[in-house]
GROMACS .gro file of C-alpha atoms in nm:
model
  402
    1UNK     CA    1  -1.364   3.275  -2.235
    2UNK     CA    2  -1.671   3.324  -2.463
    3UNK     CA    3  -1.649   3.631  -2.712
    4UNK     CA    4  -1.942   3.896  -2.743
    5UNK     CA    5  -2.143   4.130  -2.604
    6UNK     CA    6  -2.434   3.926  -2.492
    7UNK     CA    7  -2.191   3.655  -2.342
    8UNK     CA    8  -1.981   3.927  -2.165
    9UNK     CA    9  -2.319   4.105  -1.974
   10UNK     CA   10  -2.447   3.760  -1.895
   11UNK     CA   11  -2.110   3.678  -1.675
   12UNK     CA   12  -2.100   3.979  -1.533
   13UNK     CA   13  -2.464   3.962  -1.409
   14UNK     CA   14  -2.400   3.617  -1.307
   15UNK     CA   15  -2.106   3.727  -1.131
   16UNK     CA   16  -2.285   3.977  -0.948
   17UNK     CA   17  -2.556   3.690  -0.839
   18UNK     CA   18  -2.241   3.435  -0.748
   19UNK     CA   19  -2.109   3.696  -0.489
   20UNK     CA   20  -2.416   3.817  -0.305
   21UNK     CA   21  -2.382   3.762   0.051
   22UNK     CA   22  -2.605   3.509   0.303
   23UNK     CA   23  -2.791   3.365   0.005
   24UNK     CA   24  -2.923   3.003   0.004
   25UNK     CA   25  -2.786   2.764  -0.273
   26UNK     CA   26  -3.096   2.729  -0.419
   27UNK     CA   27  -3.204   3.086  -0.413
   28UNK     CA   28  -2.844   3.173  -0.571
   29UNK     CA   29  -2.898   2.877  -0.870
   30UNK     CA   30  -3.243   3.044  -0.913
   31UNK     CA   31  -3.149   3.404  -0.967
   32UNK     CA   32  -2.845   3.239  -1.196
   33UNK     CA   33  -3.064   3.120  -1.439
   34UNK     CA   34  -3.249   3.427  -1.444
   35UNK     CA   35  -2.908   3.574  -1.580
   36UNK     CA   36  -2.865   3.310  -1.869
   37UNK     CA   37  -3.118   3.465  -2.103
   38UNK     CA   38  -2.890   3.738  -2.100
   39UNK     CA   39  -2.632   3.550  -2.319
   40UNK     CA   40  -2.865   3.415  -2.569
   41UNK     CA   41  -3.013   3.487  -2.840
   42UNK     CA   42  -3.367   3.430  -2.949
   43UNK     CA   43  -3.374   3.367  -2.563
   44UNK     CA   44  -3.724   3.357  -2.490
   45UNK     CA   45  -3.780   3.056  -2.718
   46UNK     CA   46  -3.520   2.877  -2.479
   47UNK     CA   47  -3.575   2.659  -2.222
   48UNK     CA   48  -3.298   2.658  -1.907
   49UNK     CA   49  -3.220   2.397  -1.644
   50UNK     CA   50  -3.016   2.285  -1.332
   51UNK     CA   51  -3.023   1.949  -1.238
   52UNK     CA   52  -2.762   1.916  -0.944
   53UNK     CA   53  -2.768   1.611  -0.695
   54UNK     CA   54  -3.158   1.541  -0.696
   55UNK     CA   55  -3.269   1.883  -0.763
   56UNK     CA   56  -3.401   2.050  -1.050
   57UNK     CA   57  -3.447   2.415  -1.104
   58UNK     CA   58  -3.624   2.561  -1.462
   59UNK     CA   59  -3.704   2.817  -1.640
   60UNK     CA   60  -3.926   2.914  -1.922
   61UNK     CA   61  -3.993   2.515  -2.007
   62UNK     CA   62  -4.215   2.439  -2.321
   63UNK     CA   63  -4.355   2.131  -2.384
   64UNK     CA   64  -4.151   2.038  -2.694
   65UNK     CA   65  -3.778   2.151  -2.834
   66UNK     CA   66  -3.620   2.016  -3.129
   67UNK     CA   67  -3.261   2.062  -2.952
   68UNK     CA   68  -3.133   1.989  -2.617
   69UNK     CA   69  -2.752   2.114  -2.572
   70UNK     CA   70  -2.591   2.002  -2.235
   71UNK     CA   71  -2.258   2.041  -1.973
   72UNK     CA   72  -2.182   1.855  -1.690
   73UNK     CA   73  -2.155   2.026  -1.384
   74UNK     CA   74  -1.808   1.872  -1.242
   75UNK     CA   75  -1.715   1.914  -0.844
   76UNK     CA   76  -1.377   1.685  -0.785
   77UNK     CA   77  -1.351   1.499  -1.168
   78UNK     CA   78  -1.739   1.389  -1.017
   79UNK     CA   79  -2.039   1.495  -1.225
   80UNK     CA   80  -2.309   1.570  -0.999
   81UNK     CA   81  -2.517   1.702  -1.255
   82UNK     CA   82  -2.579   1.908  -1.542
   83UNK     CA   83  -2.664   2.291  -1.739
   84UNK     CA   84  -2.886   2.223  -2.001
   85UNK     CA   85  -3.059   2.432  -2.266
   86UNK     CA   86  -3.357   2.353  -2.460
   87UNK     CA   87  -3.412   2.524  -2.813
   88UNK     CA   88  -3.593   2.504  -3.126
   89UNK     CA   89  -3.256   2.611  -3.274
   90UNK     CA   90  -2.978   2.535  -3.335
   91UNK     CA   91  -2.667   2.702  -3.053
   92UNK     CA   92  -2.401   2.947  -3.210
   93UNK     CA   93  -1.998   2.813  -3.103
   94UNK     CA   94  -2.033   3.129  -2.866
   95UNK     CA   95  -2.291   3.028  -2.692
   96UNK     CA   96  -2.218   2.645  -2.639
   97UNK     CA   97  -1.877   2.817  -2.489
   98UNK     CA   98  -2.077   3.042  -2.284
   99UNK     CA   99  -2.260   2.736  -2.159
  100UNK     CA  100  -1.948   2.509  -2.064
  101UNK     CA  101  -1.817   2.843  -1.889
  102UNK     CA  102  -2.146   2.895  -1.678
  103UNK     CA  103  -2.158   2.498  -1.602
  104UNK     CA  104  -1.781   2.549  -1.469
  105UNK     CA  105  -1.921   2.822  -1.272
  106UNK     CA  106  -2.191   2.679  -1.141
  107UNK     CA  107  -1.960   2.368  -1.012
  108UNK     CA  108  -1.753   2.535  -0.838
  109UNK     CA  109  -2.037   2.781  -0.631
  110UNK     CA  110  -2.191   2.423  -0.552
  111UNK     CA  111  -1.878   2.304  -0.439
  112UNK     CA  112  -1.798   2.580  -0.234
  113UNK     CA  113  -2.143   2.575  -0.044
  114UNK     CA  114  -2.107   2.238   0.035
  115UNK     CA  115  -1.783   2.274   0.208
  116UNK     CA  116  -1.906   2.600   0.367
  117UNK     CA  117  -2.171   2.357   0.471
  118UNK     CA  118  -1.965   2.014   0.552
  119UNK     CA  119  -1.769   2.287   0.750
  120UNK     CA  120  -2.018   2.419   1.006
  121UNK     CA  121  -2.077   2.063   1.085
  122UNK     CA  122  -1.805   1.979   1.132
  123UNK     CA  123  -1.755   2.303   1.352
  124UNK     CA  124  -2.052   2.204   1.515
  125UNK     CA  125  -1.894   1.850   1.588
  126UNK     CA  126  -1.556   2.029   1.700
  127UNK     CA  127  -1.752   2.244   1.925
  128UNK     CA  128  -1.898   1.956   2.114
  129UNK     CA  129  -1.576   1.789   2.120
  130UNK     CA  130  -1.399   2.115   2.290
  131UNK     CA  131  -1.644   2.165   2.509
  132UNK     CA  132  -1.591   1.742   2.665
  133UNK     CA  133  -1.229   1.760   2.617
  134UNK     CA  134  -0.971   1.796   2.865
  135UNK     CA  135  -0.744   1.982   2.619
  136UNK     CA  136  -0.686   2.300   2.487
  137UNK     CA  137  -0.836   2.372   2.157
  138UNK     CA  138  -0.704   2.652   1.927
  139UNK     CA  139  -0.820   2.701   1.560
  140UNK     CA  140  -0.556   2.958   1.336
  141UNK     CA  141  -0.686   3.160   1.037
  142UNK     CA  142  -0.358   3.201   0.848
  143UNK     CA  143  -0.536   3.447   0.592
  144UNK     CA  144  -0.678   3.688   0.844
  145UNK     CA  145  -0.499   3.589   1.129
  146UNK     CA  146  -0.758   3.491   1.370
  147UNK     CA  147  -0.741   3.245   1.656
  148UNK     CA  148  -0.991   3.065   1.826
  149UNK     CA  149  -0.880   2.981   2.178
  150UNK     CA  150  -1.115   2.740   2.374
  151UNK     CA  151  -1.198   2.821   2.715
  152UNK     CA  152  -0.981   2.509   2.839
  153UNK     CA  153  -0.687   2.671   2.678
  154UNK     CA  154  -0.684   2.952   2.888
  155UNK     CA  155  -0.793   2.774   3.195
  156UNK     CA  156  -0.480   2.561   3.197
  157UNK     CA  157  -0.262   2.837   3.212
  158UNK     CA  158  -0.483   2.952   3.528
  159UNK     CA  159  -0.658   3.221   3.365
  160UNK     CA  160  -1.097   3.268   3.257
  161UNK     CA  161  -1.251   3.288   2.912
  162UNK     CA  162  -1.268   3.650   2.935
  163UNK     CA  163  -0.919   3.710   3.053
  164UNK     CA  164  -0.767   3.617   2.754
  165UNK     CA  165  -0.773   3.763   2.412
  166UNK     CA  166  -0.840   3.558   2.090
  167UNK     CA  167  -0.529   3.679   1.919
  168UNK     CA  168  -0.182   3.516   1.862
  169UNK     CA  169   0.016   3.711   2.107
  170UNK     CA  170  -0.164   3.505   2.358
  171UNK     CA  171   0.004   3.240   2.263
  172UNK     CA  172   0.359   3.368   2.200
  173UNK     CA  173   0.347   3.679   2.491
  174UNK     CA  174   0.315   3.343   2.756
  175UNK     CA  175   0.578   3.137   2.602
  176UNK     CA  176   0.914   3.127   2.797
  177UNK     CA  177   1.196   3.328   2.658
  178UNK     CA  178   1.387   3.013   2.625
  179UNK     CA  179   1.115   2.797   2.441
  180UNK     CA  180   0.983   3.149   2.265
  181UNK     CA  181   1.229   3.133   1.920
  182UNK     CA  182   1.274   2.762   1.913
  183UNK     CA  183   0.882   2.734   1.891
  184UNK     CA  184   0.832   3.029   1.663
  185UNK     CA  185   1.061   2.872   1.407
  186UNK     CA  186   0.938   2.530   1.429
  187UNK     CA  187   0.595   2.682   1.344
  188UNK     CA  188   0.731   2.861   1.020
  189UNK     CA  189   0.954   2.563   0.905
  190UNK     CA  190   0.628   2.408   0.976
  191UNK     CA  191   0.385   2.550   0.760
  192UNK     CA  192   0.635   2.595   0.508
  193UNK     CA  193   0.630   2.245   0.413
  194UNK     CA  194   0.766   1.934   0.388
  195UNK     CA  195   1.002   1.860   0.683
  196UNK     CA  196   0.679   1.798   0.949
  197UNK     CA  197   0.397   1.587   0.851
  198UNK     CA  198   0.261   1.685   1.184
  199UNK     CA  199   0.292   1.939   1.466
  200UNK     CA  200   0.359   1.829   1.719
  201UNK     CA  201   0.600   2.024   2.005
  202UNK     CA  202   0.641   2.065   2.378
  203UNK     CA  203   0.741   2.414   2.568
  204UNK     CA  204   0.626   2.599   2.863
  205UNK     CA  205   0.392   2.866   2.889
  206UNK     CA  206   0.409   3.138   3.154
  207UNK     CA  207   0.102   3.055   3.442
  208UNK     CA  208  -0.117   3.353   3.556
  209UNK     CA  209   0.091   3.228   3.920
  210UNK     CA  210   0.374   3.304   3.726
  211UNK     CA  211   0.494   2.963   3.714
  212UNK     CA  212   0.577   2.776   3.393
  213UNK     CA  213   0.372   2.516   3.302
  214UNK     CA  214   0.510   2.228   3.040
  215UNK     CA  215   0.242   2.171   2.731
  216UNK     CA  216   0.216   1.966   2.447
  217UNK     CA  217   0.127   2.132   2.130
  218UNK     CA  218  -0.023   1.945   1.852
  219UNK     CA  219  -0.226   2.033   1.509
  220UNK     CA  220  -0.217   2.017   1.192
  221UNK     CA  221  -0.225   2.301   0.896
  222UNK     CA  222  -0.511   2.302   0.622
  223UNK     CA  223  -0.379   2.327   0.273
  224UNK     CA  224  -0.471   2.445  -0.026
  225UNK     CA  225  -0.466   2.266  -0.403
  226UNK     CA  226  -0.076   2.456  -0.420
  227UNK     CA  227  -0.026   2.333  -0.078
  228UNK     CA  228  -0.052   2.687   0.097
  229UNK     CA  229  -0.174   2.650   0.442
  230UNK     CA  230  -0.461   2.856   0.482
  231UNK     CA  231  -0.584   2.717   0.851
  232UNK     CA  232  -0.443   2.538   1.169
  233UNK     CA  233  -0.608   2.378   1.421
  234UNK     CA  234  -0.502   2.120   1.755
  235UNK     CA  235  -0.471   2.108   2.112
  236UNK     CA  236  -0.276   2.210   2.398
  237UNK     CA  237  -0.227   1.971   2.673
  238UNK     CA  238  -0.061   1.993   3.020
  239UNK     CA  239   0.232   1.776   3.074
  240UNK     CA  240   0.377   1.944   3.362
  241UNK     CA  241   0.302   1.629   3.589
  242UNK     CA  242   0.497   1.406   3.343
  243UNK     CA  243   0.754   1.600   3.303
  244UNK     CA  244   0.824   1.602   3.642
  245UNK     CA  245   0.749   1.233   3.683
  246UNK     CA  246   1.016   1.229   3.446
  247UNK     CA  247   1.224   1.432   3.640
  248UNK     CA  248   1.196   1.270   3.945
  249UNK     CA  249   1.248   0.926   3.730
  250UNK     CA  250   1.565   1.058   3.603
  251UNK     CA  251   1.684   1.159   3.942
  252UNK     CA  252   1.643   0.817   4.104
  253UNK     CA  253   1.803   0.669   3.794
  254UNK     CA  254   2.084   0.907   3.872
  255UNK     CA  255   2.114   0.820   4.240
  256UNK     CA  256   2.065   0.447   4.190
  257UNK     CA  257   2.381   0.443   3.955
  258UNK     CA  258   2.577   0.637   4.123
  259UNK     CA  259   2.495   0.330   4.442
  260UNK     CA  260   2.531   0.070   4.186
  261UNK     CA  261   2.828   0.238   4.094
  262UNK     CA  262   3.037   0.265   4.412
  263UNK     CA  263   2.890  -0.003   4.630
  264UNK     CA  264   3.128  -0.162   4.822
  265UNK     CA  265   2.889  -0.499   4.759
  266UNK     CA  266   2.909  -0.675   4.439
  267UNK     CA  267   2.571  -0.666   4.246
  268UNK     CA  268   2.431  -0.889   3.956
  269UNK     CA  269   2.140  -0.888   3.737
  270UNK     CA  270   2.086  -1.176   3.521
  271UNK     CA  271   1.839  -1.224   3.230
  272UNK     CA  272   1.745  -1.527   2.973
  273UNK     CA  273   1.865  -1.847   3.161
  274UNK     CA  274   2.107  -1.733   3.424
  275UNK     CA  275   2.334  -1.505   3.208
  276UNK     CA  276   2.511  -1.173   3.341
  277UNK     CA  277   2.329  -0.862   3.169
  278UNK     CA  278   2.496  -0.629   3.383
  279UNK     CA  279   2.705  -0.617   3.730
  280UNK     CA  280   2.936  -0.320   3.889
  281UNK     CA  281   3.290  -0.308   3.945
  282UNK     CA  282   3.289  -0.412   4.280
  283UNK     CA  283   3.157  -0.811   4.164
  284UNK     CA  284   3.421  -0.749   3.876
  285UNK     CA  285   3.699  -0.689   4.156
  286UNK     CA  286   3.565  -1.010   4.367
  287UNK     CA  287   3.536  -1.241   4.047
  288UNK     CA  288   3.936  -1.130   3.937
  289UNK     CA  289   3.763  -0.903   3.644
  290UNK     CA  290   3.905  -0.597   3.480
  291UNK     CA  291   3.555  -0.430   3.458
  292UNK     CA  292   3.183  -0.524   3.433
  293UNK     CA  293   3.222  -0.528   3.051
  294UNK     CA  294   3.444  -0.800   3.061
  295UNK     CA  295   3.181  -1.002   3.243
  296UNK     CA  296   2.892  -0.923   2.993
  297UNK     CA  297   2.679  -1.158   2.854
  298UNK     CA  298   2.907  -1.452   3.023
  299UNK     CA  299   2.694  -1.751   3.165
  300UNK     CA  300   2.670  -1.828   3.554
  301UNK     CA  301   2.840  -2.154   3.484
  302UNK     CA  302   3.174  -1.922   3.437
  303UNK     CA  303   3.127  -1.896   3.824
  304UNK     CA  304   3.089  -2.203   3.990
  305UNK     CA  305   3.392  -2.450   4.061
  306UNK     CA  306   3.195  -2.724   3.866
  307UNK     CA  307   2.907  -2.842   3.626
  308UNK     CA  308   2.798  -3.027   3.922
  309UNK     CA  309   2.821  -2.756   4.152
  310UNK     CA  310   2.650  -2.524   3.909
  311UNK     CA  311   2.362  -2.725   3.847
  312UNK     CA  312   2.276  -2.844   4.215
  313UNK     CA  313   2.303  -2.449   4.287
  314UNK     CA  314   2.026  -2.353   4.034
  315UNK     CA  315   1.859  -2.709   4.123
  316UNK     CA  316   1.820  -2.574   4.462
  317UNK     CA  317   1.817  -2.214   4.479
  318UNK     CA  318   1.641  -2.064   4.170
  319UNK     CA  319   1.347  -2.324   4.276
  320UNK     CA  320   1.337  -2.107   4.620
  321UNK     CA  321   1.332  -1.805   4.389
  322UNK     CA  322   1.028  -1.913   4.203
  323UNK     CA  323   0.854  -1.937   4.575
  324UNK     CA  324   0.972  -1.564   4.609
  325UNK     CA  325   1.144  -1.622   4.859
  326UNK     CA  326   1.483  -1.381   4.954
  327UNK     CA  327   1.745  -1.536   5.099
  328UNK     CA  328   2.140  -1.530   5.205
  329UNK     CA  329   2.392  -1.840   5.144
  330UNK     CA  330   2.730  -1.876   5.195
  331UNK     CA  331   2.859  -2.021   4.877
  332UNK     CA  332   3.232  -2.051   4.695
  333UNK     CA  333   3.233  -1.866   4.374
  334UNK     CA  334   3.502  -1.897   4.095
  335UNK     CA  335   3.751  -1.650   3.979
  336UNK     CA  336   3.843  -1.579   3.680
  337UNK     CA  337   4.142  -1.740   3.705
  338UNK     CA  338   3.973  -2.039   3.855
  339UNK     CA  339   4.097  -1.999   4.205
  340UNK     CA  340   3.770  -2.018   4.457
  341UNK     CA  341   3.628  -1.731   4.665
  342UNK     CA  342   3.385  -1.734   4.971
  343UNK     CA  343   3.099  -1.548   4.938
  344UNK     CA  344   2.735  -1.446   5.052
  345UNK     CA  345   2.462  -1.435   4.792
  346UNK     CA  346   2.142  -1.292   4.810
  347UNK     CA  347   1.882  -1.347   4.522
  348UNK     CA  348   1.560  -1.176   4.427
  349UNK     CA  349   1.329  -1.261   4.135
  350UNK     CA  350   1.177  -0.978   3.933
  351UNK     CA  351   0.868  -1.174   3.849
  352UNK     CA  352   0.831  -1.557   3.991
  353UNK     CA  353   0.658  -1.683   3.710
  354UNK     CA  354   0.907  -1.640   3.505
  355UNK     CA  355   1.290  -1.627   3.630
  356UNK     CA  356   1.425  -1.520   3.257
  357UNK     CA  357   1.281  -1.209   3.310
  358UNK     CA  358   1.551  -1.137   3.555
  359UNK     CA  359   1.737  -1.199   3.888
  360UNK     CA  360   1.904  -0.962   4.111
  361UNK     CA  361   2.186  -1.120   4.343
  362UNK     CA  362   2.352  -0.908   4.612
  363UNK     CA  363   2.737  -1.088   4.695
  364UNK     CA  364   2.997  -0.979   4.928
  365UNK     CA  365   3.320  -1.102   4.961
  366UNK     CA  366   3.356  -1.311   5.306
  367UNK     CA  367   3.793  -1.395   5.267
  368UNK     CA  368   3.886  -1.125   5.454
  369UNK     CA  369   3.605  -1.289   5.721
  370UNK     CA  370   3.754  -1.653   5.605
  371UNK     CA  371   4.105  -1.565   5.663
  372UNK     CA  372   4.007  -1.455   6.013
  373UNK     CA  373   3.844  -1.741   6.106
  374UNK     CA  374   4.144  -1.928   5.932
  375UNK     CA  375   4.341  -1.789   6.158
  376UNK     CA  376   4.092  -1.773   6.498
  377UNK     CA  377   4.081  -2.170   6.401
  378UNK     CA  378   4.482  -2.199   6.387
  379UNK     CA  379   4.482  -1.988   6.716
  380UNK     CA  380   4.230  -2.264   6.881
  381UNK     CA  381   4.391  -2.550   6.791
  382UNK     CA  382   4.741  -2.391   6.895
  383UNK     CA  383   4.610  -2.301   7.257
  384UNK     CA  384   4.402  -2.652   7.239
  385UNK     CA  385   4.759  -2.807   7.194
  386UNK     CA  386   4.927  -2.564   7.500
  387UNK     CA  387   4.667  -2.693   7.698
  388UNK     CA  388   4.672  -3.041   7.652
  389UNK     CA  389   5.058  -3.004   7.682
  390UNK     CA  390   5.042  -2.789   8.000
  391UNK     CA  391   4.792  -3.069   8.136
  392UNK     CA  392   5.033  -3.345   8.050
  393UNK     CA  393   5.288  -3.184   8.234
  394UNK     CA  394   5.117  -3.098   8.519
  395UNK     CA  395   5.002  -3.469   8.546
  396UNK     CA  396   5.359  -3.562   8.554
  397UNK     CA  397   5.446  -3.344   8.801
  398UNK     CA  398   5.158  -3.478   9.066
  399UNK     CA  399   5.296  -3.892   9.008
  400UNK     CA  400   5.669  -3.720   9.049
  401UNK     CA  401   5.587  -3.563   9.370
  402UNK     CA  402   5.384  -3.892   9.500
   0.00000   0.00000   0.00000
């Protein structure tokens, strides 16, 4: 900081200029040169300038100066122009200090005018994006702690622009007691730094029905050089219907295992060139297995009396499968320990066009239906035999008695 009198009143007046409110860059750069003379001295045989971007501003210019002492004006390690003084003499150490000091100054005012600047556009672009978007928008002033809810925010939890106030215990008043904490803490640990690159979180939020409605929360903070958040900004979205999509998903899941499960009907599905990705215990218990593990990942061939046997099979069936057709056959299966099995198999292709993708086969166990007619064949051919005996005799008996 440059020592002096002269130097001190000059920073203070250009202070003074540097904080007046609603002032346009141009008009502030202006009335800051105005202050420079105030640091000189000899100043009215000076000449002062800003050249920023393409703009020049001037003051008391002569025609000709035997010196010319200059600073860059710096925004971002960029130089985007310069301060420069014009003099017929030569600069005291004090006041080439003063001068880097003011062009330091000056830098950073520009700097901060163009982001005020870049900002309202960018405003103006979020605006127009709020406005066409289906989502909630909400925009967090961690320094004065303000909150910009859109009206699409409030209208998801059922309620108009005007019913809700633009404060933060909108936000955490609706949350559900269960969520409330959780979310509160994931915020902090948040905006603390360095465990979420993102927010991103999904709770419920009380409806003006009084119903809860599930929403997906995400933004992202605005930091500072020391990595101090000093704004947050993102969307709410309603997810209820996909949470209870997935809801309802994970119920049928739920009831389709629990069939799978404890069907009394052995079920398959194969994958990648007739191999067993997965079965229930039921086929484990017809095949002679311990438990559908065991029968992971084996290949069909494991189940069919022969190589010839196995190959007609696919020969024939899986090209019926690729005509999506469904269909039930009768067919001997192989046990585990390679004793045969009657059986009915039903197969259905997940996609026609391409059978590795996976096939579903259905098999019940027909011995018990076998053994019957085993037995109903025995039973025939035993009262076939009484018959023809019964006849013989009978015959006999008519040639006796003639």
């Amino acid at each position: 900081m440059p020592k002096g009198l002269k130097a001190l009143k000059c920073l203070h007046a250009l202070s003074r200029v540097i904080e007046t409110p609603d002032i346009a860059l141009e008009e502030l750069l202006s009335d800051s040169l105005d202050q420079l003379p105030l640091g000189f001295e000899n100043s009215a045989d000076l000449s002062f300038t800003i050249t920023y971007r393409d703009k020049t501003i001037e003051r008391q210019v002569k025609t000709i100066y035997e010196f010319s002492f200059s600073e860059p004006i710096v925004i971002a390690e960029k130089k985007i122009g310069y301060l420069e003084v014009n003099s017929n003499h030569t600069l005291s150490d004090t006041e080439l200090e003063l001068l880097a000091v003011i062009a330091e100054r000056l830098g950073r005012v520009i700097q901060r005018y163009e982001t005020l600047l870049e900002l309202e556009r960018s405003r103006e672009q979020f605006m127009l994006a709020v406005k066409g978007s289906n989502d909630g928008i909400w925009d967090w002033d961690l320094r004065t702690n303000s909150l910009f809810l859109s009206a699409r925010w409030k209208e998801i939890l059922g309620y108009e622009d005007n019913e809700l106030p633009n404060v933060f215990a909108t936000f955490s008043d609706n949350l559900h007691p269960e969520d409330k904490s959780v979310v509160e803490a994931y915020v902090q640990k948040y905006l603390q730094g360095g465990i979420y690159d993102v927010y991103d979180r999904e709770f419920r939020m009380r409806h003006k029905d009084g119903t809860y409605r599930w929403i997906r929360a995400r933004g992202q903070a605005v930091r500072d050089e020391c990595g101090v958040p000093f704004r947050m900004a993102g969307s709410h979205t309603d997810v209820t219907s996909i949470k209870e999509a997935q809801e309802q998903l994970k119920k049928t899941i739920n009831e389709f295992e629990l069939i799978f499960s404890n069907s009394y009907i052995g079920i398959m599905f194969l994958r990648g060139g007739r191999r067993l990705a997965r079965c229930n215990q039921r086929l484990a218990e017809i095949l002679g297995y311990a438990s559908p593990d065991e029968m992971l990942g084996i290949s069909m061939r494991q189940l069919h009396l022969s190589e010839e046997r196995y190959h007609s099979f696919g020969d024939e069936y899986y090209e019926r499968l690729r005509h999506g057709e469904q269909f039930q056959v009768e067919y001997q299966l192989c046990r585990k320990d390679g004793t045969s099995v009657w059986c009915t198999l039903s197969g259905k292709a997940l996609d026609v066009a391409d059978l590795k993708k996976g096939v579903i086969w259905v098999i019940d166990d027909l011995e018990p239906r076998k053994e019957s007619e085993r037995e109903l064949m025995q039973i025939n051919e035993a009262l076939e035999a009484a018959t023809a005996k019964a006849n013989a005799m009978a015959a006999q008996a008519e040639m006796a008695n003639a």
